[in-house]
Coordinates of C-alpha atoms in Angstrom, one line a residue:
X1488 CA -78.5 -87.8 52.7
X1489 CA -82.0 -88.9 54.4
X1490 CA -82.6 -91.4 56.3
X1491 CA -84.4 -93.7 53.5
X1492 CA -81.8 -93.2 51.1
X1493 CA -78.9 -94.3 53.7
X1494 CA -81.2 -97.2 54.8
X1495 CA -81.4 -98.1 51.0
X1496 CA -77.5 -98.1 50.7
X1497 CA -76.9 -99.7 54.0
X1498 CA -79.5 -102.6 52.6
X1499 CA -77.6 -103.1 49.2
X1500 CA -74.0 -103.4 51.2
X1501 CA -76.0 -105.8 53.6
X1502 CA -76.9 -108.0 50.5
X1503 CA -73.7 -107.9 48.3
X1504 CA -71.6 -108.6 51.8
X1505 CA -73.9 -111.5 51.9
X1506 CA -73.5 -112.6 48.4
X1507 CA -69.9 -112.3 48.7
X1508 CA -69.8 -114.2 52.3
X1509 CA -72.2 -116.6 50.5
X1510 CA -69.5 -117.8 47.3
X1511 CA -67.7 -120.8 47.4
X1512 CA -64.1 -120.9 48.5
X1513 CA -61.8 -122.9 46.7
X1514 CA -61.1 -126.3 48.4
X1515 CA -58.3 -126.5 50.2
X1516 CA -55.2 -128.1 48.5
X1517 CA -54.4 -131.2 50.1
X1518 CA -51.5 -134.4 49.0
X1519 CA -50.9 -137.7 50.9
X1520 CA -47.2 -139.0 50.2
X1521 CA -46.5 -142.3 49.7
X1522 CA -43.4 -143.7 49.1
X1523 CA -42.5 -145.2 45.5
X1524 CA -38.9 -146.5 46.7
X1525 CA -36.9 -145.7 50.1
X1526 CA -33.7 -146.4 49.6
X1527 CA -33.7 -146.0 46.2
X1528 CA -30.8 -149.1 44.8
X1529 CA -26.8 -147.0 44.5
X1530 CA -25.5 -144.9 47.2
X1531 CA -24.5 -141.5 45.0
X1532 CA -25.9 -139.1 43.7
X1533 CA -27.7 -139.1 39.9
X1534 CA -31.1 -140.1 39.2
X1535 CA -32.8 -140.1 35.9
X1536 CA -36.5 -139.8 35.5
X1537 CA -39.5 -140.0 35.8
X1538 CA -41.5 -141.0 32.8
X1539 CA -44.8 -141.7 34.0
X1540 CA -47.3 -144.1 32.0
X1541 CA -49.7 -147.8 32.1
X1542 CA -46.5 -149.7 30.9
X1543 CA -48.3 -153.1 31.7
X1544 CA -51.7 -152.1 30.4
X1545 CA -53.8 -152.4 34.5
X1546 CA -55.5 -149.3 33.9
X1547 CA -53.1 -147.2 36.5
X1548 CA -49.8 -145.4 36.4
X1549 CA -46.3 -147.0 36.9
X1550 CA -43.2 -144.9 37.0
X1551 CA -39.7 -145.9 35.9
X1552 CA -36.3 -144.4 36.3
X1553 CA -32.4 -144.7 36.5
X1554 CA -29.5 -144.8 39.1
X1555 CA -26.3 -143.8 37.6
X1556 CA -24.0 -145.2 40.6
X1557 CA -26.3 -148.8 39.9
X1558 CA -25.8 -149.2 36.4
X1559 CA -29.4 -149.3 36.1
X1560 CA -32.7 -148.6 34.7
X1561 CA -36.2 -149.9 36.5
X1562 CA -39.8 -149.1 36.0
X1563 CA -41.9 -149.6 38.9
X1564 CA -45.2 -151.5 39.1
X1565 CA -48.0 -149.8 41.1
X1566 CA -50.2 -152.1 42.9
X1567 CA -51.8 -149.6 45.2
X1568 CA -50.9 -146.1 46.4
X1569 CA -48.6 -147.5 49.0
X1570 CA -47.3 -150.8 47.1
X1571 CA -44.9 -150.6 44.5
X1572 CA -42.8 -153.1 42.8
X1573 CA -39.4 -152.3 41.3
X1574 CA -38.7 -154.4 37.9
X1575 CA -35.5 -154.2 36.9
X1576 CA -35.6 -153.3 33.1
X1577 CA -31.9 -153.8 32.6
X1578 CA -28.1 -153.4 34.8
X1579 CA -25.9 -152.8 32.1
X1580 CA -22.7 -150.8 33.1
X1581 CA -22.2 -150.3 29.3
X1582 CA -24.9 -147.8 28.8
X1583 CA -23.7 -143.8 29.9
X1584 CA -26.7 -142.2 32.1
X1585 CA -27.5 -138.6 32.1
X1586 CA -30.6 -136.9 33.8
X1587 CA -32.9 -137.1 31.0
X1588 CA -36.4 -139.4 30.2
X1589 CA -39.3 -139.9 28.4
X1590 CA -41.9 -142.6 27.7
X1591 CA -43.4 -142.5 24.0
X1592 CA -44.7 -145.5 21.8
X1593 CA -41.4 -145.2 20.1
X1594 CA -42.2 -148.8 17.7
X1595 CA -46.1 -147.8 17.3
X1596 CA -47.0 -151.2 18.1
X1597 CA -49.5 -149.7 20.8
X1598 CA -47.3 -150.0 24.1
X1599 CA -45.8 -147.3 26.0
X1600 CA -41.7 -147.7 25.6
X1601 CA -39.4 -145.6 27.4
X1602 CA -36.5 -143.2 26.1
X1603 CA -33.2 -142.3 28.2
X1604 CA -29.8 -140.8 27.3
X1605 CA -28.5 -142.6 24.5
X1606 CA -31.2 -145.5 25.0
X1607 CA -34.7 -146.4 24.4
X1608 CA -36.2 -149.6 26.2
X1609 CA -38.9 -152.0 23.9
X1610 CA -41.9 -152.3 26.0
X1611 CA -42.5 -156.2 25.7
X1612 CA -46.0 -155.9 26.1
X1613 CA -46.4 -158.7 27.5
X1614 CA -46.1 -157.0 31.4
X1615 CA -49.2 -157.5 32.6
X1616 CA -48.9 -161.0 32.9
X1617 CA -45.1 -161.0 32.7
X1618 CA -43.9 -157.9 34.5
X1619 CA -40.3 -159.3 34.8
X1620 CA -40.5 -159.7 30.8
X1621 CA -37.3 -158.5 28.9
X1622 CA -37.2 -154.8 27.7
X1623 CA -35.4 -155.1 24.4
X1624 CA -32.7 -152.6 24.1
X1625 CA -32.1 -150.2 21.4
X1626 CA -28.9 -147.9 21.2
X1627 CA -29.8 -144.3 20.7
X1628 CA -27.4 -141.9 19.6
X1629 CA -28.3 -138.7 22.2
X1630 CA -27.8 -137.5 25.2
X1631 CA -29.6 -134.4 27.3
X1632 CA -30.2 -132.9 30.5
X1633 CA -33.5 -132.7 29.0
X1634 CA -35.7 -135.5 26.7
X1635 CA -39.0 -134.4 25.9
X1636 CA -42.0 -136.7 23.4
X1637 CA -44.2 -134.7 20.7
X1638 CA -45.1 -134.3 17.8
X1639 CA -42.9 -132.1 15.8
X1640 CA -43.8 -133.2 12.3
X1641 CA -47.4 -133.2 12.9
X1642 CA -47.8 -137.2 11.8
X1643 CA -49.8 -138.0 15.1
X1644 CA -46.9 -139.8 16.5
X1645 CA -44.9 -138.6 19.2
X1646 CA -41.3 -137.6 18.3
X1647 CA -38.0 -137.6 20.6
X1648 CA -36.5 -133.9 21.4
X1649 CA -33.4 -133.6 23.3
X1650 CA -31.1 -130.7 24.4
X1651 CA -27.8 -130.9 26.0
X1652 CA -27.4 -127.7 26.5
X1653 CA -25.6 -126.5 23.6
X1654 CA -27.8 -128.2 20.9
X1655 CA -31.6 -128.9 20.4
X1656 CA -32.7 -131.8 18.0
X1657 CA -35.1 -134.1 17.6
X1658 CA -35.5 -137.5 16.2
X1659 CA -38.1 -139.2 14.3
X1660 CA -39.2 -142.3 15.6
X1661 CA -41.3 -143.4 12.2
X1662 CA -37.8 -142.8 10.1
X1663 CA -35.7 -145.1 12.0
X1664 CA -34.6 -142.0 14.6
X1665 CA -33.3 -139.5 11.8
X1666 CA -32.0 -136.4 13.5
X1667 CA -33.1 -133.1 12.9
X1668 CA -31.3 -129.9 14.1
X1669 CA -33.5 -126.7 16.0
X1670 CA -30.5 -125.0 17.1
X1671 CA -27.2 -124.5 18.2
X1672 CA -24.8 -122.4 20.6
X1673 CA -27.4 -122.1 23.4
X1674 CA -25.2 -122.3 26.2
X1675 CA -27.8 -123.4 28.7
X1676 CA -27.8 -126.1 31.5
X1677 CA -31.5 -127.2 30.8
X1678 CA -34.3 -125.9 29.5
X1679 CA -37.2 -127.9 27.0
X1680 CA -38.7 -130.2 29.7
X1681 CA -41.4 -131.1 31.5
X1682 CA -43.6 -129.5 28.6
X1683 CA -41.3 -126.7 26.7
X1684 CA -43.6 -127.5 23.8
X1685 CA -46.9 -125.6 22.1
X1686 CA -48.0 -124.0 19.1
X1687 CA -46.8 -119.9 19.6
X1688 CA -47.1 -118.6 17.0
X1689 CA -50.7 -120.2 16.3
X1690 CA -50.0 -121.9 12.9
X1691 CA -50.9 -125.1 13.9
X1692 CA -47.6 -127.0 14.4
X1693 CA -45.4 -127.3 18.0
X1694 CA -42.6 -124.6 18.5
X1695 CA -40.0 -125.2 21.2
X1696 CA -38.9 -123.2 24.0
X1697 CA -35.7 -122.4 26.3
X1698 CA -34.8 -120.1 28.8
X1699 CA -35.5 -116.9 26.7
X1700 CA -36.0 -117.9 23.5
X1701 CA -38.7 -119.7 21.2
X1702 CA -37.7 -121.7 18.2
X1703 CA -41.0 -121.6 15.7
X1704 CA -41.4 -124.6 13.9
X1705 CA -40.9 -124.0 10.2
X1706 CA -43.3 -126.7 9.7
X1707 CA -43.2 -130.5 9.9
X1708 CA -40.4 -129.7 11.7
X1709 CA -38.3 -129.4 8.6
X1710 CA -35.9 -126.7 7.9
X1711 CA -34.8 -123.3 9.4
X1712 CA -36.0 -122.6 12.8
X1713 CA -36.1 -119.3 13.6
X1714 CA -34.9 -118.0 17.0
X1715 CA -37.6 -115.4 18.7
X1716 CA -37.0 -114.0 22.3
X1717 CA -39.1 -114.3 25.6
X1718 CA -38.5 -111.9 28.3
X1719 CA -36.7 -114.7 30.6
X1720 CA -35.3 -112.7 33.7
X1721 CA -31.4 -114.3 34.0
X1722 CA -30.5 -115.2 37.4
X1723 CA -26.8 -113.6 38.2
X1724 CA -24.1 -115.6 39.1
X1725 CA -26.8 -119.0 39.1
X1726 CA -25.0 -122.0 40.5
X1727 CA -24.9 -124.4 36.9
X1728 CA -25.3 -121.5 34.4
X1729 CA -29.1 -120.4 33.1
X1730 CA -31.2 -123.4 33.3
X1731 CA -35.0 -123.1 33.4
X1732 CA -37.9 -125.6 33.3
X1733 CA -40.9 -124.9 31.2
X1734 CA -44.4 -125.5 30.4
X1735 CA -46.2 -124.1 27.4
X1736 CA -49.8 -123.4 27.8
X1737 CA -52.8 -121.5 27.7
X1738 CA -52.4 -120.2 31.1
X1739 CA -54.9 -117.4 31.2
X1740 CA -57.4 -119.3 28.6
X1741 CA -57.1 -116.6 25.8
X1742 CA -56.5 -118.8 22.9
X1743 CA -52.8 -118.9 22.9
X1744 CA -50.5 -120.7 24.5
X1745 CA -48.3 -118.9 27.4
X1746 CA -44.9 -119.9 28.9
X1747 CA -44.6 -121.0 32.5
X1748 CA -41.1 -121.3 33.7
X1749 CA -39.0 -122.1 36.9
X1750 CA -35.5 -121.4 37.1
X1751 CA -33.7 -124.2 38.9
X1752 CA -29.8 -125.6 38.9
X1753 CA -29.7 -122.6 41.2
X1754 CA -30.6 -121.6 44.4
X1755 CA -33.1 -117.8 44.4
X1756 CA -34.7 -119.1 41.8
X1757 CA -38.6 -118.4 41.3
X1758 CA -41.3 -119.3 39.6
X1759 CA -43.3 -116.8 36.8
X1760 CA -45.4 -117.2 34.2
X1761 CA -45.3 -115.5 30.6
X1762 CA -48.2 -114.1 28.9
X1763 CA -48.5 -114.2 25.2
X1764 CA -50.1 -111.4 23.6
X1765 CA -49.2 -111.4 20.0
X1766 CA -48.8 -115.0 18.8
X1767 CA -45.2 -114.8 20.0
X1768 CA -44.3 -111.1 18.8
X1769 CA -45.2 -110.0 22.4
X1770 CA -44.9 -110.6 26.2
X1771 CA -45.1 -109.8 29.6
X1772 CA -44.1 -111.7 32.4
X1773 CA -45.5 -112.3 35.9
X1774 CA -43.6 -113.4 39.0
X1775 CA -45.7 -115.8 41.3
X1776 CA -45.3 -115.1 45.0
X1777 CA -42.4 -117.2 46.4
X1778 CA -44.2 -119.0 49.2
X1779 CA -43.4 -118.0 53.3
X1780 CA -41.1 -120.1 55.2
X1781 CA -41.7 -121.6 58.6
X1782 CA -40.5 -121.3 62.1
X1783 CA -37.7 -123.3 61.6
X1784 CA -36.2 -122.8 57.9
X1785 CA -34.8 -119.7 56.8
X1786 CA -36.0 -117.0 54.5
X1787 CA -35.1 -117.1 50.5
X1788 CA -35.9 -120.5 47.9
X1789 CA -34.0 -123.1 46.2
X1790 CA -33.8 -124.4 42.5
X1791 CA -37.2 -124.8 41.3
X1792 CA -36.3 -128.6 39.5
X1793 CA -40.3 -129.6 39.4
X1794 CA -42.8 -127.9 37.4
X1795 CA -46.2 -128.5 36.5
X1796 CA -49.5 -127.0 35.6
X1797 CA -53.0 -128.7 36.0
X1798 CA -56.2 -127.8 38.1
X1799 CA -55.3 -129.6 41.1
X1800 CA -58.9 -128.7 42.8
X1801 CA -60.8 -129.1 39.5
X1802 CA -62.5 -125.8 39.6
X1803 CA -62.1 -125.4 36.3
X1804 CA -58.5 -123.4 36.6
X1805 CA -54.9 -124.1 36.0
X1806 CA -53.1 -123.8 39.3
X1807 CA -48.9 -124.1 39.0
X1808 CA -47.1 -126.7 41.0
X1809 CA -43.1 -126.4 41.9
X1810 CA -41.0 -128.2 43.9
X1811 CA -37.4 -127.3 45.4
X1812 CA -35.2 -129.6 45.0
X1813 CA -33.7 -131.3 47.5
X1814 CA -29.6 -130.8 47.4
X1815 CA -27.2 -130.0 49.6
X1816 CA -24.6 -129.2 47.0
X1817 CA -22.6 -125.9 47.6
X1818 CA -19.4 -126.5 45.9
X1819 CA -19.6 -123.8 43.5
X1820 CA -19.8 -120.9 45.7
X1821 CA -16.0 -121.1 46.2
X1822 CA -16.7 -120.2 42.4
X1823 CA -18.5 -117.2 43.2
X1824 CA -21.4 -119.0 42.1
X1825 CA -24.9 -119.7 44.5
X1826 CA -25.7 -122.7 46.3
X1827 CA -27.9 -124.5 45.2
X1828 CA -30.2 -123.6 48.2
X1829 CA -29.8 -121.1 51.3
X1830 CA -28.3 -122.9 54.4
X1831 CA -30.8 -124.4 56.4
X1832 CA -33.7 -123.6 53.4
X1833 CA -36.5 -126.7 53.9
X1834 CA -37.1 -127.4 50.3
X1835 CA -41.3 -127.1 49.5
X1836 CA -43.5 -128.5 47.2
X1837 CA -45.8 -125.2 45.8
X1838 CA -48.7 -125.3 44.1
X1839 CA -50.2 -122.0 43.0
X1840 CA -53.6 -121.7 43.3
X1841 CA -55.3 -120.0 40.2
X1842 CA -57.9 -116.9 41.6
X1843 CA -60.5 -117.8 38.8
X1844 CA -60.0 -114.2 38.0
X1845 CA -59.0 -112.2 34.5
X1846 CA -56.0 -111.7 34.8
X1847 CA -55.2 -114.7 36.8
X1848 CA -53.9 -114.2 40.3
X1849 CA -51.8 -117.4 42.4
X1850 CA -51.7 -117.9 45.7
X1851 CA -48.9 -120.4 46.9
X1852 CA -50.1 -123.1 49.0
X1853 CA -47.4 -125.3 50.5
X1854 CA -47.6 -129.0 50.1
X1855 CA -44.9 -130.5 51.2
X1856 CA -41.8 -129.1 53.1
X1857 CA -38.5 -130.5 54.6
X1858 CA -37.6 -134.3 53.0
X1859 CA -38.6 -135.9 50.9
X1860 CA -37.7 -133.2 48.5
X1861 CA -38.0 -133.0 44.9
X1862 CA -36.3 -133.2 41.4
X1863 CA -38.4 -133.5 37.8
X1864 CA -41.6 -134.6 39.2
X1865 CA -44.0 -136.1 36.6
X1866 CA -47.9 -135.4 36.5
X1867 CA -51.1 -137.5 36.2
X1868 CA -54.0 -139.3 37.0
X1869 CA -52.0 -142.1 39.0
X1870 CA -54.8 -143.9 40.8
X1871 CA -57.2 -143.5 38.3
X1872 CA -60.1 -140.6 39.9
X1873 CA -59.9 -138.4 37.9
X1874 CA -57.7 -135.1 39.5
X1875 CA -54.3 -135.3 38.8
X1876 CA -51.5 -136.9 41.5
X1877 CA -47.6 -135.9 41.4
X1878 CA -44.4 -138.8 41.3
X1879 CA -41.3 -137.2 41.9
X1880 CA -37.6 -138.7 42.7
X1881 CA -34.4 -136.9 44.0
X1882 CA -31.2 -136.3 41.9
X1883 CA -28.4 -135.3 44.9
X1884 CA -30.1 -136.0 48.9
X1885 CA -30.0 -134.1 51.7
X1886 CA -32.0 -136.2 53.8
X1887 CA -30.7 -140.0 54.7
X1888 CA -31.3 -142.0 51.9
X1889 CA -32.0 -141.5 47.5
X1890 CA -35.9 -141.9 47.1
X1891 CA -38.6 -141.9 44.9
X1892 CA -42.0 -140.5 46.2
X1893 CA -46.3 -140.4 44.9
X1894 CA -48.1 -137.4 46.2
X1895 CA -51.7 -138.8 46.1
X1896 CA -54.2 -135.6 45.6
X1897 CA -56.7 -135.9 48.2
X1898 CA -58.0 -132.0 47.3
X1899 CA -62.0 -132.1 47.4
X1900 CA -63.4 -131.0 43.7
X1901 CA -63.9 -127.1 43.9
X1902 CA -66.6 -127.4 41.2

């Protein structure tokens, strides 16, 4: 080689080091916790939760939830990131709680109700200037580890779908809560929520998804749904039994929607996401890198109970968000079973930053570790500018006391 030549090379390196040196990192991913409720009312374990929506019409996000050792149901009014008020919706020892929640406009009257195990709660609309205003209460005739709003039937109103495990329906709020059957003999512990929801197989309506298998809607959510498999990778000898949670979405922006999943109810669990090739007929599934632990916790994860997907940094990218959950409960190993966590495993909020690459690539930078943990987080736009903030809650403590938390996104924009 001659001298000119190598000076030419050693010029071009020079420049595309620079060019590379020169492109814009992606902001770092940054959360400020606030605290919803500390102590949360009851002593035990069993908190349901946490639909997140403007219940009183101020322009921001309020939260609401259950305690099943209180007897009741609140939804809390945000005032500012650090001032919440808790409203008691209603006390009643009569009604049976289980984990699952929701907020839809069940009435379509234009206010944001909310829908737990075998209840729904009226929004009185009248919040804003009444917050303590009665929430009239409607029986309602299911109960689920997992309650999840859309819109099955296509009508543009949200509908109720709920699976116990054994049995996915879903119920119509515009014909007075008729029940509809997807499936039976599942045998799962959970598996529709946070989003288990999106159009598969790409004929326009809203198929439904569990650990494994897709249900595809045989339109207007009428009929025969037929079952279709995902390749879900089982956890052996998982502490509740297979038990997933799910987000469908269009992950790698292809034009069809993808399957993110967790596993939780189980400790080892980990977090992947599911690419759809063939409108459902094929796919090929990703782990995401289980994030490093500290000096001071020990190595392995917990049960993945949060999930989320958004672009936290708005660059223009879905990034993945997962929290452990925080739960000291180890009873079933004496079952042969897995804790729910490692001993002495901090539990971590995750969020997986997207590469802006094709195929995508996730880093995992932690958020949050050590209590507050978390269980079936909720996202959105709490405070109102415009990137997306987390509200979360815990189901069984570890720490001192039952809480309910708001992870305010302070990320800088990475556009």
């Amino acid at each position: 080689m001659n001298n000119s030549l190598a000076l030419v090379i050693l010029a071009l390196f020079a420049s595309s080091s620079s060019l590379l040196a020169a492109s814009p990192a992606a902001p770092p991913i940054k959360f400020t916790h606030f605290a919803i409720a500390n102590p949360l009312p009851g002593t035990n374990w069993g908190t349901a939760g946490t639909p997140l929506a403007d219940f009183d019409g101020d322009g921001d996000l309020d939260m609401a939830l259950s305690r099943r050792d209180a007897h009741g149901f609140w939804w809390y009014e945000r005032k500012s990131d650090a001032v919440w008020i808790q409203r008691l919706i209603t006390d009643s020892a009569s009604i049976p709680q289980s984990l699952g929640g929701t907020s839809l406009d069940v009435d379509n009257d234009g206010w944001t109700d909310l829908v737990f195990s075998h209840v729904w709660f009226r929004n009185p609309g009248a919040l804003r200037q009444d917050p303590d205003a009665p929430w009239a209460i409607h029986p309602f005739p299911a109960s689920g580890h997992d309650i999840l709003a859309a819109d099955i039937d296509g009508d543009g109103r949200k509908d109720i779908v709920v699976f116990d495990g054994n049995t996915i329906g879903w119920f119509n709020p515009a014909r007075s809560m008729a029940s509809n059957l997807v499936a039976e003999k599942i045998g799962h512990h959970g598996g529709i929520t946070p989003n288990g929801s999106g159009d598969i197989d790409g004929d326009g309506d809203r198929d439904l998804v569990v650990a494994g298998a897709w249900f595809s809607n045989p339109g207007r959510g009428a009929g025969t749904w037929a079952r279709r498999p995902w390749p879900h990778l089982p956890i052996p000898n998982a502490s509740y039994g297979t038990s997933i949670r799910s987000w469908v979405v269009d992950l790698d922006r292809d034009g069809d929607q993808d399957i993110v999943y967790s596993d939780c109810d189980t400790g080892f669990g980990h977090v992947f996401w599911v690419r759809n090739e063939e409108r459902g007929a094929r796919w090929t599934r990703f782990q995401l890198p289980d994030p490093p632990a500290s000096p001071g916790s020990v190595p392995g994860t917990g049960s993945w109970h949060s999930l989320g997907v958004a672009d936290f940094n708005r660059d223009g990218h879905l990034d993945v968000f997962a929290g452990e959950q925080e739960d000291p409960d180890a009873y079933m190993v004496s079952q042969g079973k897995l804790p729910m966590k490692p001993k002495g495993l901090k539990e971590r909020g995750v969020v997986w930053v997207h590469s802006g690459t094709q195929p995508p690539r996730f880093e995992p930078v932690v958020i949050q570790e050590d209590n507050p943990g978390w269980h079936d987080a909720s996202l959105g736009d709490v405070d109102g500018d415009g990137d997306i903030d987390i509200v979360s809650k815990v189901w069984n403590k570890d720490g001192p006391t039952y809480h309910a938390d708001f992870w305010r996104n302070d990320t800088p924009s990475g556009r």
